[in-house]
Amino acid sequence: MKLMSQNTSGLEERLKRATKEARIWEQLQHSNVAEFFYTIPMPETLLDQIVVVSPWSDGCGTGNATASSFLLDPANIEATPMIIQGIIAGLEYMHDPTTKPAVFHGDLKGNNILIFGTREAPIPRITDFGLSKMEAPDSSAPSVVIGAAHWAAPELFGTGDSSTVISAQSDVWSLGATIFELVTGRPLFHDKQFIAVVCFYVLETRRHREQEVADYLMCLPDPVRQVVHRIFVEDIAVRPTATDVSIMWETLRTQVQIHEHSWRSLMTTVQAPHFLHNRVTNPDGGRVLSDGEWATWMTNQREQRG
């Protein structure tokens, strides 16, 4: 159950937003997309809210309902590649226009993925379609970054020549950022506040942006880094589709099973100081990022770029 925000102009506007979200959400029928039930307009005298109702998750009995919190539990680490594959499948379905209008999520991140199923076979389901848009007949969508700057595509900051509305391409970038988040336990640009991320995309040159992103990706095991590196392409014309990412990720899973045998062993291949940015190899954050070896290394990298 989701309460629509009160920071809009009156019940009528909130009802309009909730109706738009419901219209998009109710068209989606996939095992990796959370089911939509209905909306409830609450009386102004009671809550002055719109309630969007969908299935409730307890995170397979763990109480960690979102992918972000579920995968922070070391006991669930081996589920990481399976959960990411499910998220990719859900996004691939949303973008597919063959049975319905293509739907672009606009706010993909770990906290917008609910976990169902069992701990041995968790099922991720994409939820929260408040920023989504349909390719047709309604193509209206936000053209600014609302709040999840750490997951947002560069073009949404108005730094390129492409359209600045959410799209399949911007969703795929957010997918890459979500993979980074779920694998490391921290968002991309974890050490930057919201405004610093915005300034980074608006003020830095493209070359510097690409170099900085590549530095963050050193926190990933090599096979994962290769996949995410291919996703993080600023030119949307050559950025892979969700289907492309699905193929790459399935190949990665096969390679890990053959060569590493477990996800945990793969994570231990991340070298110092990059493992300090990783909740798996630095689970308690005991070596503080802000003044530790990783932060020093990143500061040196930035100084070299000028």
XYZ file of C-alpha atoms in Angstrom:
306
model
C 0.000 0.000 0.000
C 1.369 3.394 -1.008
C 0.218 6.822 0.148
C 0.588 9.463 -2.542
C 2.565 12.511 -1.407
C 0.780 15.528 0.045
C 3.089 18.058 -1.622
C 0.767 18.681 -4.581
C -2.076 21.149 -4.968
C -5.113 19.474 -3.444
C -6.948 16.211 -3.635
C -7.917 16.652 -7.286
C -4.286 16.830 -8.401
C -3.318 13.824 -6.286
C -6.224 11.843 -7.679
C -5.086 12.724 -11.196
C -1.562 11.483 -10.456
C -2.809 8.307 -8.797
C -5.144 7.622 -11.711
C -2.247 7.999 -14.159
C -0.088 5.614 -12.120
C -2.963 3.131 -11.873
C -3.662 3.288 -15.616
C -0.055 2.402 -16.374
C 0.373 -0.155 -13.623
C -2.817 -2.129 -14.258
C -1.659 -2.973 -17.805
C 1.408 -4.806 -16.520
C 1.123 -8.565 -15.970
C 4.477 -10.226 -15.332
C 6.034 -12.326 -12.587
C 8.713 -9.674 -12.038
C 6.329 -6.716 -11.846
C 4.316 -6.162 -8.667
C 0.602 -6.698 -9.184
C -1.687 -3.662 -9.067
C -4.927 -4.042 -7.092
C -6.767 -0.711 -6.966
C -6.700 2.886 -5.703
C -8.661 4.297 -2.788
C -9.385 8.044 -2.661
C -9.503 8.867 1.047
C -11.823 11.637 2.319
C -10.114 14.985 2.739
C -11.362 15.126 6.310
C -9.582 11.854 7.083
C -6.208 11.663 5.398
C -6.485 13.838 2.315
C -4.598 11.069 0.534
C -4.797 8.634 -2.353
C -3.950 5.031 -1.492
C -2.495 2.768 -4.201
C -2.908 -0.878 -3.176
C -0.588 -3.689 -4.323
C 0.658 -6.943 -2.739
C 2.504 -6.697 0.561
C 5.956 -8.218 0.908
C 7.746 -9.379 4.034
C 10.949 -10.192 2.175
C 10.499 -13.975 2.277
C 9.886 -13.832 6.015
C 12.988 -11.754 6.728
C 11.281 -8.391 7.140
C 13.597 -7.014 4.444
C 10.985 -6.320 1.803
C 13.071 -4.450 -0.775
C 15.932 -5.766 -2.867
C 18.228 -3.195 -1.245
C 17.587 -4.391 2.304
C 17.235 -8.092 1.426
C 20.671 -8.280 -0.192
C 22.380 -6.424 2.651
C 21.855 -9.576 4.716
C 24.983 -11.727 4.173
C 22.796 -14.841 4.361
C 21.140 -13.826 1.081
C 24.238 -13.029 -0.962
C 23.952 -16.072 -3.235
C 20.552 -14.800 -4.394
C 22.137 -11.665 -5.889
C 22.477 -12.841 -9.526
C 19.006 -14.427 -9.485
C 17.378 -11.253 -8.165
C 19.168 -9.074 -10.702
C 18.133 -11.418 -13.529
C 14.515 -11.078 -12.405
C 14.723 -7.291 -12.329
C 16.135 -7.301 -15.852
C 13.312 -9.599 -16.999
C 10.705 -7.291 -15.486
C 12.192 -4.242 -17.181
C 12.518 -6.098 -20.481
C 8.803 -6.928 -20.306
C 7.880 -3.332 -19.483
C 9.801 -2.019 -22.489
C 8.328 -4.619 -24.881
C 5.534 -3.019 -26.984
C 4.243 -6.217 -28.604
C 1.384 -6.960 -26.178
C 0.837 -3.509 -24.656
C 2.248 0.011 -24.923
C 5.884 0.135 -23.828
C 6.203 1.428 -20.273
C 9.222 3.329 -18.964
C 9.622 3.249 -15.195
C 11.564 6.431 -14.509
C 12.620 5.622 -10.932
C 14.273 2.212 -10.946
C 16.387 1.489 -7.864
C 16.752 -1.182 -5.211
C 14.112 0.272 -2.912
C 11.541 0.087 -5.719
C 12.007 -3.674 -6.040
C 9.964 -5.876 -3.679
C 11.036 -9.413 -2.801
C 8.571 -12.331 -2.819
C 8.981 -16.117 -2.973
C 11.375 -17.878 -0.607
C 14.891 -17.139 0.608
C 16.137 -20.005 -1.547
C 14.242 -18.759 -4.620
C 13.407 -15.065 -4.154
C 11.291 -13.346 -6.793
C 11.944 -9.621 -7.361
C 9.034 -7.493 -8.523
C 9.328 -3.939 -9.792
C 6.967 -1.509 -8.088
C 6.227 2.227 -7.662
C 5.187 3.567 -11.048
C 4.589 7.148 -9.950
C 7.119 8.556 -12.443
C 6.380 6.099 -15.236
C 5.101 6.876 -18.707
C 3.624 4.898 -21.567
C 5.127 5.226 -25.027
C 1.557 5.623 -26.317
C -1.020 6.990 -26.105
C 0.226 9.171 -23.232
C 3.844 10.203 -23.678
C 3.947 12.851 -20.965
C 6.614 12.291 -18.334
C 8.880 14.170 -15.945
C 11.768 15.959 -17.638
C 13.807 16.610 -14.508
C 15.496 14.466 -11.897
C 13.015 14.236 -9.028
C 15.223 12.870 -6.263
C 17.002 9.654 -7.203
C 19.960 11.427 -8.791
C 22.340 8.587 -7.926
C 20.405 6.264 -10.257
C 19.429 8.776 -12.954
C 20.790 8.758 -16.509
C 23.052 11.645 -17.610
C 20.598 12.849 -20.260
C 18.010 13.584 -17.553
C 20.289 16.335 -16.262
C 20.117 18.126 -19.605
C 23.768 17.527 -20.431
C 23.300 15.982 -23.866
C 21.473 16.501 -27.140
C 18.831 13.842 -26.485
C 15.326 14.313 -25.159
C 15.314 14.855 -21.407
C 12.209 12.816 -20.650
C 12.416 9.326 -19.235
C 12.835 6.596 -21.817
C 13.864 2.986 -22.295
C 17.461 4.202 -22.495
C 17.282 6.130 -19.220
C 15.699 3.087 -17.558
C 18.619 0.932 -18.709
C 21.114 3.361 -17.163
C 19.126 3.173 -13.908
C 19.236 -0.608 -14.233
C 23.033 -0.416 -14.347
C 23.037 1.805 -11.260
C 20.691 -0.642 -9.531
C 23.012 -3.541 -10.352
C 25.907 -1.546 -8.866
C 23.839 -0.820 -5.755
C 22.688 -4.404 -5.200
C 26.128 -5.914 -5.810
C 28.083 -3.487 -3.611
C 25.386 -2.576 -1.110
C 25.923 1.110 -1.837
C 24.601 3.402 -4.567
C 26.784 4.750 -7.328
C 28.293 8.057 -6.105
C 27.688 6.939 -2.521
C 30.106 9.601 -1.276
C 28.266 12.442 -3.053
C 25.186 14.274 -1.786
C 22.250 14.898 -4.139
C 23.409 18.370 -5.177
C 26.958 17.101 -5.752
C 25.646 14.453 -8.165
C 23.643 17.092 -10.033
C 26.675 19.390 -10.272
C 28.824 16.473 -11.405
C 26.589 15.800 -14.407
C 25.969 19.451 -15.230
C 29.459 20.908 -14.745
C 31.970 18.141 -15.469
C 33.106 17.351 -18.994
C 31.894 14.139 -20.557
C 35.432 12.738 -20.494
C 35.762 13.408 -16.755
C 32.318 11.930 -16.089
C 33.210 8.741 -17.927
C 36.526 8.447 -16.082
C 34.881 8.956 -12.689
C 32.185 6.373 -13.369
C 34.893 3.922 -14.466
C 36.677 4.522 -11.154
C 33.539 3.649 -9.193
C 33.117 0.491 -11.248
C 36.439 -0.776 -9.875
C 34.376 -1.689 -6.787
C 32.726 -4.481 -8.804
C 34.123 -7.927 -9.625
C 35.511 -7.964 -13.148
C 32.653 -9.893 -14.864
C 30.044 -7.583 -13.324
C 32.128 -4.513 -14.117
C 32.235 -5.484 -17.787
C 28.436 -5.688 -17.967
C 27.803 -2.425 -16.118
C 30.514 -0.643 -18.107
C 28.631 -1.517 -21.300
C 25.441 -0.115 -19.774
C 27.003 3.165 -18.644
C 27.324 4.689 -22.106
C 26.267 8.336 -22.315
C 25.400 8.067 -26.012
C 21.867 6.681 -25.841
C 22.081 5.530 -29.464
C 24.575 2.833 -28.490
C 23.409 2.112 -24.943
C 22.209 -1.514 -24.754
C 18.547 -2.449 -24.442
C 17.085 -4.390 -21.531
C 17.134 -7.449 -23.795
C 20.848 -6.930 -24.467
C 21.487 -6.678 -20.727
C 19.477 -9.852 -20.115
C 21.709 -11.786 -22.503
C 24.876 -10.360 -20.938
C 23.712 -11.139 -17.412
C 22.707 -14.709 -18.220
C 26.163 -15.244 -19.722
C 27.731 -13.796 -16.575
C 25.726 -16.152 -14.345
C 26.916 -19.140 -16.346
C 30.540 -18.001 -16.129
C 30.307 -17.502 -12.370
C 28.859 -20.984 -11.886
C 31.687 -22.511 -13.921
C 34.660 -20.521 -12.643
C 33.762 -19.189 -9.186
C 31.057 -21.627 -8.010
C 29.550 -19.032 -5.668
C 28.716 -15.333 -5.679
C 30.557 -14.816 -2.418
C 33.804 -16.133 -3.883
C 33.353 -13.839 -6.880
C 33.006 -10.843 -4.564
C 36.281 -11.650 -2.833
C 38.112 -11.016 -6.105
C 37.599 -7.246 -5.694
C 40.995 -5.784 -4.836
C 42.060 -3.154 -2.309
C 41.186 -0.370 -1.882
C 38.021 -0.884 -3.920
C 36.592 -3.592 -1.675
C 36.169 -0.914 1.024
C 33.291 0.522 -1.012
C 31.596 -2.859 -0.892
C 29.139 -4.081 1.748
C 30.082 -7.694 1.042
C 33.833 -7.404 1.462
C 33.549 -4.590 4.051
C 30.252 -5.603 5.681
C 30.300 -3.462 8.806
C 31.854 -0.435 7.109
C 34.538 -0.627 9.769
C 37.106 1.142 7.634
C 35.375 4.451 7.074
C 34.916 5.418 3.443
C 35.112 9.168 4.015
C 38.692 9.159 5.274
C 39.928 5.675 4.416
C 42.021 4.135 1.676
C 39.266 4.096 -0.935
C 38.428 7.782 -0.405
C 42.116 8.672 -0.634
C 42.459 6.721 -3.860
C 39.376 8.380 -5.367
C 40.580 11.844 -4.317
C 43.904 11.202 -6.055
C 42.093 10.096 -9.195
C 40.032 13.300 -9.222
C 43.094 15.469 -8.684
C 44.858 13.815 -11.603
C 41.880 14.633 -13.824
C 42.139 18.276 -12.806
